[in-house]
């Protein structure tokens, strides 16, 4: 069963505007959440993460928000740049479980 | 570039055949995890090897097997290939079984097509 869900398969945004990507999870044991970015013909690369003890983590243009009660997290990219066009995966792990559970991904296209 | 290399990058196999995919981990990393990414889906955990021992397995049948060698490189073997095995196979290396995202490095993957 899909424990991490990204319900928007694609997102198109104008350069300079905000991109908001959403992710929902069902497993209450998850306590560590990550976002990965993937370009075609490349492996996923780590973008940003957040532990369940926080509700926000910021790194430059990227901010991740976690709402534990809603089992929801989001990634904000401000401002969006053409190089941000890629597939973004939400991932989660829990307790001593090192394996990552991934969502299906959201394809972001930044328009000039 | 992550330092994780996978081979081959693309291959085509016939249903019922066997395939071996290879992964050289990042220098200094002793842990390798394998993921399967089917078209339109996110990566699914297959198994992890830590210091040459299997250290956990996802929901994949026994015909998916692996090895890790003393130099920490790894192989993924799939027997009796089925059409649904067509996917991108990703290798991820890390030092120990740490969960930190910035300590896990993925290779570019091996595209397997089963016909």
XYZ file of C-alpha atoms in Angstrom:
227
model
C 0.000 0.000 0.000
C 1.108 3.514 -0.749
C 2.081 5.102 2.570
C 3.347 8.320 1.009
C 1.164 10.085 -1.521
C 1.778 12.981 -3.843
C -1.606 13.639 -5.383
C -0.487 16.222 -7.925
C 1.437 14.534 -10.742
C 2.423 17.866 -12.276
C 2.777 21.551 -11.506
C 3.446 24.437 -13.854
C 4.621 27.756 -12.432
C 5.961 30.992 -13.831
C 9.564 31.902 -13.183
C 9.890 34.036 -10.057
C 6.653 32.786 -8.495
C 6.227 30.299 -5.659
C 6.021 26.544 -6.249
C 4.128 24.565 -3.611
C 4.374 20.796 -3.641
C 2.242 18.692 -1.336
C 2.702 15.287 0.240
C 0.499 13.195 2.547
C 1.447 10.136 4.562
C -0.525 7.487 6.383
C 2.044 5.757 8.604
C 2.100 7.408 12.033
C 5.498 5.800 12.714
C 7.162 8.063 10.149
C 9.282 10.653 11.917
C 11.720 11.824 9.272
C 10.772 13.327 5.939
C 12.820 14.217 2.894
C 12.438 15.798 -0.505
C 14.458 14.608 -3.473
C 14.829 16.188 -6.877
C 15.374 14.145 -10.015
C 16.423 15.235 -13.474
C 16.014 12.869 -16.452
C 18.833 10.316 -16.743
C 20.079 11.140 -13.250
C 19.477 9.593 -9.849
C 17.483 11.422 -7.165
C 19.454 14.065 -5.272
C 18.688 15.155 -1.740
C 17.070 18.564 -1.421
C 15.886 19.150 2.134
C 14.622 17.191 5.136
C 12.657 17.681 8.333
C 12.388 15.760 11.561
C 9.032 15.306 13.262
C 10.198 17.415 16.201
C 10.077 20.455 13.923
C 7.326 21.994 11.862
C 9.490 24.009 9.499
C 12.924 23.771 7.961
C 14.411 26.312 5.593
C 17.390 26.128 3.265
C 17.814 29.038 0.900
C 14.910 29.097 -1.548
C 13.502 25.837 -0.189
C 11.266 25.508 2.862
C 9.548 22.368 4.083
C 6.530 22.551 6.377
C 5.284 19.615 8.432
C 1.777 19.286 9.889
C 1.898 16.127 11.989
C -1.742 16.189 13.024
C -2.794 16.256 9.370
C 0.013 13.908 8.291
C 0.883 16.430 5.626
C 4.008 18.149 4.461
C 4.715 20.668 1.767
C 7.732 22.034 -0.057
C 7.845 25.695 -0.997
C 10.277 26.965 -3.614
C 10.615 30.745 -3.727
C 11.399 32.158 -6.197
C 11.066 29.392 -8.779
C 13.822 29.242 -11.385
C 14.020 27.412 -14.737
C 16.629 25.037 -13.269
C 14.018 23.889 -10.764
C 12.158 22.062 -13.529
C 12.432 18.424 -12.447
C 10.547 15.618 -10.727
C 10.267 16.065 -6.965
C 9.816 13.075 -4.670
C 8.618 13.156 -1.105
C 10.063 10.373 1.077
C 9.671 9.244 4.679
C 11.197 6.882 7.197
C 10.367 5.944 10.762
C 12.044 4.835 13.982
C 15.005 2.589 13.307
C 13.677 1.772 9.853
C 16.284 3.094 7.482
C 14.360 2.336 4.305
C 12.744 5.247 2.521
C 9.109 5.175 1.404
C 8.618 7.416 -1.602
C 5.654 9.157 -3.152
C 5.001 8.901 -6.890
C 6.549 12.285 -7.602
C 5.433 15.680 -8.899
C 6.816 17.017 -12.164
C 7.507 20.734 -11.865
C 7.811 22.894 -14.960
C 8.982 26.468 -14.501
C 7.904 28.711 -17.393
C 10.002 31.683 -18.440
C 28.016 13.594 -9.524
C 27.540 11.360 -6.482
C 30.334 8.825 -6.950
C 27.807 5.982 -7.127
C 28.088 4.188 -10.447
C 25.702 1.625 -11.849
C 25.993 -0.719 -14.814
C 24.635 -1.361 -17.289
C 22.681 1.829 -17.881
C 20.166 0.177 -20.202
C 19.376 -3.419 -21.039
C 16.674 -5.519 -22.605
C 15.900 -9.039 -21.453
C 13.367 -11.689 -22.381
C 10.739 -12.922 -19.957
C 12.087 -15.871 -17.957
C 15.715 -14.805 -18.236
C 17.976 -13.720 -15.401
C 19.682 -10.361 -14.975
C 22.507 -8.986 -12.825
C 22.825 -5.279 -12.127
C 25.922 -3.795 -10.539
C 26.636 -0.878 -8.250
C 29.868 0.690 -7.050
C 29.227 2.699 -3.934
C 30.610 6.084 -2.965
C 34.132 5.853 -1.587
C 34.022 5.114 2.138
C 30.392 3.976 2.118
C 29.683 0.513 3.533
C 25.919 0.335 2.972
C 24.035 -0.170 -0.267
C 20.274 -0.080 -0.793
C 18.435 -1.044 -3.951
C 15.181 0.502 -5.158
C 12.870 -0.281 -8.057
C 11.147 2.615 -9.792
C 8.387 1.602 -12.189
C 7.136 4.112 -14.736
C 5.014 6.806 -13.103
C 5.782 5.630 -9.577
C 8.227 6.490 -6.858
C 11.158 4.257 -5.943
C 10.235 1.134 -3.953
C 12.728 -0.335 -1.455
C 13.992 -3.791 -2.432
C 16.691 -4.502 0.170
C 19.745 -3.121 1.893
C 23.210 -4.587 2.414
C 25.419 -3.522 5.290
C 28.931 -4.895 5.602
C 28.158 -7.756 3.197
C 24.997 -8.897 5.016
C 21.383 -8.318 4.003
C 20.040 -5.794 6.490
C 16.372 -5.592 5.611
C 14.072 -6.327 2.730
C 11.020 -4.775 1.171
C 7.998 -6.512 -0.294
C 9.782 -8.284 -3.157
C 9.782 -12.022 -3.924
C 12.841 -14.245 -3.345
C 13.741 -14.183 -7.040
C 15.152 -10.741 -6.225
C 18.471 -11.378 -4.522
C 21.652 -9.486 -3.890
C 25.256 -9.556 -2.852
C 27.682 -7.121 -1.342
C 31.388 -7.621 -1.803
C 34.308 -6.823 0.548
C 34.904 -3.562 -1.337
C 31.220 -2.732 -0.622
C 30.161 -2.851 -4.253
C 26.916 -4.692 -4.790
C 24.902 -6.750 -7.230
C 21.175 -7.116 -7.684
C 20.070 -10.363 -9.301
C 16.603 -11.024 -10.624
C 15.643 -14.528 -11.758
C 12.729 -15.638 -13.891
C 12.115 -12.138 -15.221
C 8.528 -10.991 -15.624
C 7.171 -8.167 -17.746
C 6.357 -6.176 -14.580
C 10.049 -6.183 -13.648
C 10.569 -3.544 -16.331
C 11.707 -0.510 -14.346
C 14.552 1.768 -13.357
C 16.684 0.111 -10.675
C 18.402 2.569 -8.373
C 21.310 1.920 -6.084
C 21.880 4.165 -3.061
C 24.993 4.147 -0.931
C 25.550 5.502 2.562
C 27.885 5.205 5.529
C 26.165 2.936 8.003
C 22.417 2.852 8.071
C 22.095 6.546 8.795
C 18.808 8.105 7.833
C 20.054 11.580 7.027
C 19.060 12.468 3.509
C 22.279 14.266 2.792
C 24.256 11.112 3.569
C 22.486 8.900 1.024
C 23.714 9.077 -2.543
C 21.860 7.589 -5.491
C 23.325 6.353 -8.727
C 21.832 7.175 -12.110
C 20.089 3.823 -12.283
C 19.848 0.877 -14.640
C 16.897 0.800 -17.013
C 15.641 -2.760 -17.451
C 13.112 -3.626 -20.132
C 11.624 -7.122 -20.132
C 9.988 -8.219 -23.381
